[in-house]
Coordinates of C-alpha atoms in Angstrom, one line a residue:
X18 CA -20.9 -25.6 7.2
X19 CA -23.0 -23.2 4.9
X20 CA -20.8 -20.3 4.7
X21 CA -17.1 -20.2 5.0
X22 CA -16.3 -17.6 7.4
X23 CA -13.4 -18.8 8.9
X24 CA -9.5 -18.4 7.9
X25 CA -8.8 -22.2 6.5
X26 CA -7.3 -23.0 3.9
X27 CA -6.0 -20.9 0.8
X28 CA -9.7 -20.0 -0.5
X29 CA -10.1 -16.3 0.9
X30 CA -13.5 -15.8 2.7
X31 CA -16.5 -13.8 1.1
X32 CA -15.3 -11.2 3.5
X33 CA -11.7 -10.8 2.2
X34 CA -12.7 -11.1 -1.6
X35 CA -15.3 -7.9 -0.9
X36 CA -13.1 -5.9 1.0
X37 CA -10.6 -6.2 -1.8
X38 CA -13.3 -5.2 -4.2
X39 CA -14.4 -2.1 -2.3
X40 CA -10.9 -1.0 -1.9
X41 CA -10.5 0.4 -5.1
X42 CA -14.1 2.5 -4.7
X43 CA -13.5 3.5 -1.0
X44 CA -9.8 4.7 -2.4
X45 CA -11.8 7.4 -5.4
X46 CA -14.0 8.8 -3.1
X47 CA -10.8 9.6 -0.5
X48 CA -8.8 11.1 -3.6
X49 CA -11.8 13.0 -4.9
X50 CA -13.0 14.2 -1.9
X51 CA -8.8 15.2 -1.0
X52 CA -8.6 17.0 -4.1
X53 CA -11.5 18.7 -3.8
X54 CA -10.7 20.2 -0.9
X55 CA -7.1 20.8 -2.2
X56 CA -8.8 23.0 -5.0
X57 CA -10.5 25.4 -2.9
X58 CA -7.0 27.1 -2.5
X59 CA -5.4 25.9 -5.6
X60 CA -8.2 26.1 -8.6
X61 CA -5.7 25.0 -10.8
X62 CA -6.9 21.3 -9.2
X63 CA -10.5 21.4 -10.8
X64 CA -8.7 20.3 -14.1
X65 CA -8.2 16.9 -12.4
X66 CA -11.6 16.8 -11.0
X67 CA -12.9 17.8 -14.7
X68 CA -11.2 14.4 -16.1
X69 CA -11.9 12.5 -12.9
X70 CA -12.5 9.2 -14.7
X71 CA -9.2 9.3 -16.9
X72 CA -6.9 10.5 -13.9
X73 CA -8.5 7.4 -11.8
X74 CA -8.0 5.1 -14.5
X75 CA -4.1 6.2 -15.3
X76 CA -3.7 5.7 -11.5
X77 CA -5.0 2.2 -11.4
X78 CA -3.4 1.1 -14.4
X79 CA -0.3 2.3 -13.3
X80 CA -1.0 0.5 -9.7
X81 CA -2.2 -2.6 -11.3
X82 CA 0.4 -3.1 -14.0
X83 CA 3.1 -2.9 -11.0
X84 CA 1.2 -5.0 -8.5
X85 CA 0.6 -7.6 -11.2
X86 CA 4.1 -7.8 -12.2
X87 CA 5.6 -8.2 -8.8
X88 CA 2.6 -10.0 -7.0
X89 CA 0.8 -11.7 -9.2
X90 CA -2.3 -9.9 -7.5
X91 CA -4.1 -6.6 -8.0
X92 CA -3.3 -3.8 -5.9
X93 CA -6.2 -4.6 -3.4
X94 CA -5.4 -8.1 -3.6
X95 CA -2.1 -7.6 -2.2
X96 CA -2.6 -6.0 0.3
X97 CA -4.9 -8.5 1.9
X98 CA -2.1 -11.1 1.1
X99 CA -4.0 -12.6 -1.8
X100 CA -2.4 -14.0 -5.1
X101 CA -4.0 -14.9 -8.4
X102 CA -3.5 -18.4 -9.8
X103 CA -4.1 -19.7 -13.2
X104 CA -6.8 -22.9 -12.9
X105 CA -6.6 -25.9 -14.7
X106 CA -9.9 -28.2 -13.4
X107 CA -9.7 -32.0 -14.3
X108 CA -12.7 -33.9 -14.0
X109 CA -12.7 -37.9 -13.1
X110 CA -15.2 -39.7 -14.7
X111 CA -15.5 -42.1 -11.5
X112 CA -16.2 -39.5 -9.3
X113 CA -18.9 -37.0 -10.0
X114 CA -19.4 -35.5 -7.0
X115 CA -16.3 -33.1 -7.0
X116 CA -15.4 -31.5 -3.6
X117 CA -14.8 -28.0 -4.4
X118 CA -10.5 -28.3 -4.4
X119 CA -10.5 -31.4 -5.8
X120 CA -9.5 -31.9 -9.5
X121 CA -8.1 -28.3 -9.4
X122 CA -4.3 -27.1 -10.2
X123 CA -3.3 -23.7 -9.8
X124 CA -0.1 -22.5 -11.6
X125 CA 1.4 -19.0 -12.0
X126 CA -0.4 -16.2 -14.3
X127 CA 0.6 -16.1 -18.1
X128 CA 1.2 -12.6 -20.1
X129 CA -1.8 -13.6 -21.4
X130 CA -3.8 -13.3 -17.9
X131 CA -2.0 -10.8 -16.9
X132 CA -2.9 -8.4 -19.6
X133 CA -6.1 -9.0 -19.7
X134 CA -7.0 -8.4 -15.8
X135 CA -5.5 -5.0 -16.7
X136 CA -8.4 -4.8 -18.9
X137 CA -10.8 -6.0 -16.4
X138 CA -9.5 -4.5 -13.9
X139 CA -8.9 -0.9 -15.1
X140 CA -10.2 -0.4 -18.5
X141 CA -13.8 -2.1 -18.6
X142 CA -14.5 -0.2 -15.1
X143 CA -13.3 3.0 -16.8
X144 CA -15.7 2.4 -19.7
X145 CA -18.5 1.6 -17.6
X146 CA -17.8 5.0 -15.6
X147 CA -17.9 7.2 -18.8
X148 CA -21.3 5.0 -20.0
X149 CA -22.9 5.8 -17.0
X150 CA -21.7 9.4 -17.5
X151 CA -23.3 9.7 -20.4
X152 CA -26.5 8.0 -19.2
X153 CA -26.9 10.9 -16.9
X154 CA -26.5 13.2 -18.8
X155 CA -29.6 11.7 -21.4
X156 CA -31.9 11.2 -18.5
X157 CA -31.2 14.8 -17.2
X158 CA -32.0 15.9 -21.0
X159 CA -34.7 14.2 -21.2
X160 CA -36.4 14.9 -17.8
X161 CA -35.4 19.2 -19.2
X162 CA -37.2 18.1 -22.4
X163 CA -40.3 16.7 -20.8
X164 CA -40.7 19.8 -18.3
X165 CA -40.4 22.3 -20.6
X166 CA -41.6 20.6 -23.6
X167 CA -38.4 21.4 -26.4
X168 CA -37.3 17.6 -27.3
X169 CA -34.5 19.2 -29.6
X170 CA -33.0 21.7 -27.1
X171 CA -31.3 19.3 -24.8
X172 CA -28.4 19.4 -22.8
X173 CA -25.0 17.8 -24.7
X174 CA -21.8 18.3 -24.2
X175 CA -21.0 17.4 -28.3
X176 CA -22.6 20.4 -28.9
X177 CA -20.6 23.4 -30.7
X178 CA -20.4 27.0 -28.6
X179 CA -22.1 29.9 -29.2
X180 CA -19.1 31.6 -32.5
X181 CA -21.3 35.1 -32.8
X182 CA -20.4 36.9 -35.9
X183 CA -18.0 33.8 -37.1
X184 CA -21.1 32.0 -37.6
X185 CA -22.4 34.2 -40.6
X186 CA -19.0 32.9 -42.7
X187 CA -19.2 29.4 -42.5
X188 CA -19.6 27.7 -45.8
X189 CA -22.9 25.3 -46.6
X190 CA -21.1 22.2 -45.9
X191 CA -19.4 22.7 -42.6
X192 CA -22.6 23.6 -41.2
X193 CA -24.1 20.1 -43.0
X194 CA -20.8 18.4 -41.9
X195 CA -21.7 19.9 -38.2
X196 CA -25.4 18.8 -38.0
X197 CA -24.5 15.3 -39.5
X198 CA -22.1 15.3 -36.8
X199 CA -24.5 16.3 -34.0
X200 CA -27.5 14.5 -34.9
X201 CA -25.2 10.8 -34.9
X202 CA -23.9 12.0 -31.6
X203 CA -27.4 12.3 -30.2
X204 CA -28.7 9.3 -31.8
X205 CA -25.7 7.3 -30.1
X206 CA -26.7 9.0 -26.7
X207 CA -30.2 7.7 -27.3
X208 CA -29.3 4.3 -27.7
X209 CA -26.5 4.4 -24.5
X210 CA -29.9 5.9 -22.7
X211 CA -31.9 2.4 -23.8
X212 CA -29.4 0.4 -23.5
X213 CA -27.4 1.3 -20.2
X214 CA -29.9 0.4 -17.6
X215 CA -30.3 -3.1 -19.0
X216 CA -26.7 -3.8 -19.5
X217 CA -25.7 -2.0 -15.4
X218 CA -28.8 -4.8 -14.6
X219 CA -27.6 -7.9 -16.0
X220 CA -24.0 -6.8 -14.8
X221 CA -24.7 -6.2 -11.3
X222 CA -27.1 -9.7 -11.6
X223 CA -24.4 -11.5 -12.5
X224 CA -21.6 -10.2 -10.0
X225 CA -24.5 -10.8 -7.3
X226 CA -25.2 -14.4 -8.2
X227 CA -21.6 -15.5 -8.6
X228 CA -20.9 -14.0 -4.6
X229 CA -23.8 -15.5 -3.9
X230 CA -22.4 -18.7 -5.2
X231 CA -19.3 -17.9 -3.8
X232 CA -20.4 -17.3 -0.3
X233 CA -21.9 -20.7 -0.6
X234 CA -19.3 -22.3 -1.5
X235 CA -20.5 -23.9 -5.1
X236 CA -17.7 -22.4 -6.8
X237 CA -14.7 -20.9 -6.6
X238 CA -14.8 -18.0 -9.1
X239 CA -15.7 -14.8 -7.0
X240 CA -16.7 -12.8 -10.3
X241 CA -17.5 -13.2 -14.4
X242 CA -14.2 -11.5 -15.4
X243 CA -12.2 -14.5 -13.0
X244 CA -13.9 -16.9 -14.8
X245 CA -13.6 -15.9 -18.5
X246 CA -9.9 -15.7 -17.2
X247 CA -9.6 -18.7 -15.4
X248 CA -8.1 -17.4 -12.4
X249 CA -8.6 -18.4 -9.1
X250 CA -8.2 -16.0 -5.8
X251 CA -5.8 -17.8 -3.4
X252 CA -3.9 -16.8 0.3
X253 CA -0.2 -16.3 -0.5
X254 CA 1.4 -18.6 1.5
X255 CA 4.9 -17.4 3.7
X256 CA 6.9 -18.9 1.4
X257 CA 5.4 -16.6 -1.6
X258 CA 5.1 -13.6 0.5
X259 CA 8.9 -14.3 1.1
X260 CA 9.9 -14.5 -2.2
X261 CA 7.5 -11.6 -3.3
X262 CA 9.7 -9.2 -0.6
X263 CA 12.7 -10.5 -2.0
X264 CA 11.6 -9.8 -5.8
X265 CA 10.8 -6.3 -4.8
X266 CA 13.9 -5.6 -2.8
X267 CA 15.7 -6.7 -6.2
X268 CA 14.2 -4.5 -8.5
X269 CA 14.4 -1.5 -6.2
X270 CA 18.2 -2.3 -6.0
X271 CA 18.3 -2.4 -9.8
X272 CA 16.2 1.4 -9.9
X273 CA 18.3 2.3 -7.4
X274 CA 21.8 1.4 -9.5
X275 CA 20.2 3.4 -12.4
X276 CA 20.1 6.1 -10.3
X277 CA 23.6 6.6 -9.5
X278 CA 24.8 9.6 -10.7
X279 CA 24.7 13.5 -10.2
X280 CA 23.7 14.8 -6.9
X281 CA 20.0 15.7 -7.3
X282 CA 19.2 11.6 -8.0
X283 CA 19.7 10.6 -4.6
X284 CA 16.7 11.8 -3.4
X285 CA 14.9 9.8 -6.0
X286 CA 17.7 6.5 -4.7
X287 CA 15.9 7.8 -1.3
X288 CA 12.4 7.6 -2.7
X289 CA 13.2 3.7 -4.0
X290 CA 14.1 3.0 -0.4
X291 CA 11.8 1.0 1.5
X292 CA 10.7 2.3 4.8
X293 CA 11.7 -1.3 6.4
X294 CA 14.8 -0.8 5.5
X295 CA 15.1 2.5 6.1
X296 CA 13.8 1.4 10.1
X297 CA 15.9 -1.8 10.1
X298 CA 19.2 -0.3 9.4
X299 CA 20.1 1.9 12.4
X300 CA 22.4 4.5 12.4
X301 CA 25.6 3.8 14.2
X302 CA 27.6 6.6 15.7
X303 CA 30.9 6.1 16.6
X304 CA 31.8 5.1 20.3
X305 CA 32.3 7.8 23.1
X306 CA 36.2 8.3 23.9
X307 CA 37.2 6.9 27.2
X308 CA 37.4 9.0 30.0
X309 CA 40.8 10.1 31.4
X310 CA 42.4 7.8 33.3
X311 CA 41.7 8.5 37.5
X312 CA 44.7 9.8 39.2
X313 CA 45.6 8.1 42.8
X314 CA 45.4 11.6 45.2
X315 CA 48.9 11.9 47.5
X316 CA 46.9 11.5 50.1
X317 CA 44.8 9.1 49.3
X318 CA 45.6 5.3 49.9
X319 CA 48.2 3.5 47.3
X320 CA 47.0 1.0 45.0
X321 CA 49.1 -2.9 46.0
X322 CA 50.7 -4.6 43.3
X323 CA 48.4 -7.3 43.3
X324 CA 45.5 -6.1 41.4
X325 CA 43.5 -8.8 42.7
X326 CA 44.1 -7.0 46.1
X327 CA 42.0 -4.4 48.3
X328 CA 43.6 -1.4 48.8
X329 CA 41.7 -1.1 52.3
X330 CA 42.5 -4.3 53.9
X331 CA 45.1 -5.8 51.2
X332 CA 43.9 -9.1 50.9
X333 CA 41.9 -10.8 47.9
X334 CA 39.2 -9.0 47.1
X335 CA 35.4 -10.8 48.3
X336 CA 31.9 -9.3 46.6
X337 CA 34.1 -6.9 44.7
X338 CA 32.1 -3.2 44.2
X339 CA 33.0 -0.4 42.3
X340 CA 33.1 3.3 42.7
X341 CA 31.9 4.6 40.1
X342 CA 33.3 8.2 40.7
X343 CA 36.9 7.0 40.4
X344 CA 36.5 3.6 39.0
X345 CA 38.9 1.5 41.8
X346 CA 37.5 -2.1 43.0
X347 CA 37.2 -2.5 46.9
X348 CA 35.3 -5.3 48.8
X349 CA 32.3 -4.4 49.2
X350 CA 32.2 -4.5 53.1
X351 CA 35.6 -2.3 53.0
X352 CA 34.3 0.4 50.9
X353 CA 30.6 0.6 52.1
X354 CA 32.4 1.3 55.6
X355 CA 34.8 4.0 54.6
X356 CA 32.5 6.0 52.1
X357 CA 30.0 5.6 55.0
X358 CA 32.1 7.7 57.1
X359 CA 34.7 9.8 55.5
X360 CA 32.0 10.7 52.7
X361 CA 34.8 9.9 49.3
X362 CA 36.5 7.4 47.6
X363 CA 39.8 6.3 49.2
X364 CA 41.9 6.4 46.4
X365 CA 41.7 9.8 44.3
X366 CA 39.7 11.0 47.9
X367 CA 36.5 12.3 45.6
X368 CA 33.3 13.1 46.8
X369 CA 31.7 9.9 46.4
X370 CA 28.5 8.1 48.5
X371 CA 26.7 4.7 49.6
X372 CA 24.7 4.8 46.4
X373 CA 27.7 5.6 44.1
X374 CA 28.9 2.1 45.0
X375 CA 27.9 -0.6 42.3
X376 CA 28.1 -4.7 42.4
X377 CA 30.6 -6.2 40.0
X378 CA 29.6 -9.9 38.8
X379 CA 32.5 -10.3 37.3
X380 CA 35.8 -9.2 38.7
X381 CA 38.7 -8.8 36.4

């Protein structure tokens, strides 16, 4: 087969690995567009779209770091049930022609890995965001430039603001200091501006080929940054996905025992909670009293000894029935006769009818 499509195995399909590697993207553009819309009523919100890059990049390295340390995965990664396994490949020299599992061990993740697919995971995307950033914003300068022909007036953000009067007081060398300052920071945007598109080309080359040769099945590194770390992408098996739930459930006992304390706490001891277990541990009321004890009318027909016995034709009860107004055993045949025509229960002589009468499969 040319592709593998299908769910064999513990090697994830092409399909899993990219949906895990949108997930992170697709989840931005929800929060950015939320907030966005949150700010039109609260402005105070355009402070976290101004430092969109570094709020995104806290919240993934906060997500990661956890998800690593409980899962052994990213965040998108676990949640398509996906673990991360350390490689170790040995190579036979009888056999060149390797199948693509064979020769390979996968152990756990060191500190080591760990760490560093933090870094690949949260801080090399966060620098590529703020290089692109800044690529922008040297193309838009230089497109201002070229329309309205002023090479030096350009657009920059390193630039100092407009001080007025101040300006006429500043001494000879802070306004060297400041133009030293400015012209490195525009010679630094120049060379992001020649440099950028070249580096974003051979980086998207290379994360295109290795799919590509992941989708064929010729090797089993879904990206550069698994392969400088010598991870492999792997389906947690139920065993793992077991132990992961119980490893959770354990350290959200532990938050919750350091929470115990004054009042206000247990709403964060409620936050720890899980919502399984919240939805797996019903609440139990206590039982209804019983309801008083029926009381035989003067009237009404006396109850034998026996209580094996009929009361209407005193002999051993056959198909015993209930009714369920008074709660007295009859045979069936005896007591769908008389509450047929006298209308009530024989007994305590309540109201009672054919379809208050009820089958006992068990008599006492």
């Amino acid at each position: 087969m040319l592709f593998q499509v299908g769910g064999q195995g513990t090697r994830p399909t092409f399909f899993e690995m990219a949906a895990a590697q949108q997930l992170p993207a697709s989840l931005r553009g929800a929060l950015t567009y939320s907030i966005g819309v949150l700010a039109l009523r609260r402005p105070f919100l355009h402070k976290v779209l101004d430092y969109e890059d570094e709020f995104f990049a806290l919240l993934m390295l906060v997500l990661e770091t956890h998800s690593l340390r409980t899962t052994d995965a990213s965040f998108a990664e676990s949640l398509y049930g996906l673990r991360r396994r350390a490689v170790d490949i040995r190579v036979k020299k009888d056999n060149t022609h390797l199948n693509s599992g064979s020769g390979i061990n996968h152990s756990g993740l060191k500190r080591r890995q760990k760490v560093l697919s933090v870094v690949f995971l949260v801080i090399l995307p966060y620098l590529k965001s703020r290089l692109h950033s800044i690529y922008n914003r040297e193309r838009e300068a230089r497109l201002q430039a070229t329309l309205w022909g002023h090479e030096d007036e350009r657009f920059n953000d390193f630039n100092t603001t407009d001080r007025g009067d101040d300006s006429l007081v500043l001494s000879a060398t802070t306004v060297t200091e400041s133009s030293v300052r400015a012209q490195l920071l525009k010679k630094i945007q120049r060379i992001i501006g020649a440099c950028y598109p070249w580096v974003h080309a051979s980086s998207e080359g290379l994360s295109f080929s290795y799919q590509l040769l992941y989708l064929l099945d010729a090797t089993g590194f879904y990206s550069l940054g698994l392969h400088a770390l010598g991870i492999h992408v792997c389906r947690a098996t139920g065993q793992e996905l077991m132990d992961t739930t119980s490893r959770i459930s354990k350290i959200r006992s532990r938050e919750r025992e350091r929470l115990r304390g004054p009042p206000w706490l247990k709403m964060m001891e409620w936050w720890y909670q899980s919502a399984e277990e919240r939805m797996s541990a019903p609440t139990v009321y206590p039982p209804p009293p019983p309801p008083p004890t029926p009381q035989v009318a003067k009237e009404g027909l006396p109850l034998p000894p026996d209580r094996t016995l009929c009361p209407l034709c005193s002999q051993k009860r056959a198909n015993p029935s209930v009714v369920t107004v008074s709660g007295f055993v009859f045979c069936y045949a005896c007591i769908f006769k008389y509450v047929s025509q006298y209308k009530r229960c024989p007994v305590t002589l309540l109201p009672a009818t054919v379809d208050q009468i009820r089958r006992l499969f068990h008599d006492m």
